């Protein structure tokens, strides 16, 4: 199988390229290699692999990259919560315009199968149950509550404490920040493309992916990268809120394996179909547990719980990956303790901040720039 991997030089993309190569497939890499994401050119993933140095928003560059391709694994995106609302145009351009341009090029080239890097952020807050009212959907958290250190969502009907649970793929979408809105829009675009062309699309809704090769010292990386970057500088990881936020940390090698399985299964799906799969370890952990595991394995210093917060963050989001396990036979192999211990000493990718203090976060963080 020949697979175009957009953002194939990035964190997750490069692991997918390696997994495809190991499985006997032929990856084709497309990446903008923008200096803000790749100040040091990354090594080529495999001898003789086809490379296209291009942005997914460049329709003319996509045509040769798609020639002879059986499927597209679309990893190129601008990720993370970002810094502020000024990032909105960059997120929409990179994620949504980039995806729309890619889908149009796929239709022109007759490429029938798409695997999309989705995200658990489309759910907003996770699943909650009230002892008196059953399943409920809490609204956005009140800034006054956050400022007062009241971080847990409350039942919108009675105000009682809620019990967080696992979200299934059929839960209503509820994006609560700009990044989340763009990830949901990507799925809608993919579903519309599949219906219009008879193509087949799958979205793997990644949870908190971590592992070797994460970028360091950037506001657009995941929380595990923040903690690891602090430890590399000899600083204590700074944990927001009270550290009890629940997340599902899944190792990048397991995510790459899920991509290979999903790509192989795409030709067997019905034409015109779209299917989403949660992609997580299945074992929730708190943010503080992740920071502590990394600090302990790294040799300190211990994490500091700051009480700080960001309005776009949700409190708890963990989801069931039972559908992915049942339908595709995927099983994560790297457990939390072993994965965090390995990541505590694993190399991280250099970022523009390591090369020049003058580089700011803007649209150059980019579609096709391998931010994943």
PDB file of C-alpha atoms in Angstrom, residues 36 125 145 201 300 329:
ATOM      1  CA  UNK A  36       9.289  27.305  13.293  1.00  0.00           C
ATOM      2  CA  UNK A 125     -15.969  18.208  28.683  1.00  0.00           C
ATOM      3  CA  UNK A 145     -15.172  29.545  40.008  1.00  0.00           C
ATOM      4  CA  UNK A 201     -12.824   8.202   5.695  1.00  0.00           C
ATOM      5  CA  UNK A 300      13.354  15.646  39.880  1.00  0.00           C
ATOM      6  CA  UNK A 329      -8.252  -5.455  16.901  1.00  0.00           C
TER       7      UNK A 329
END
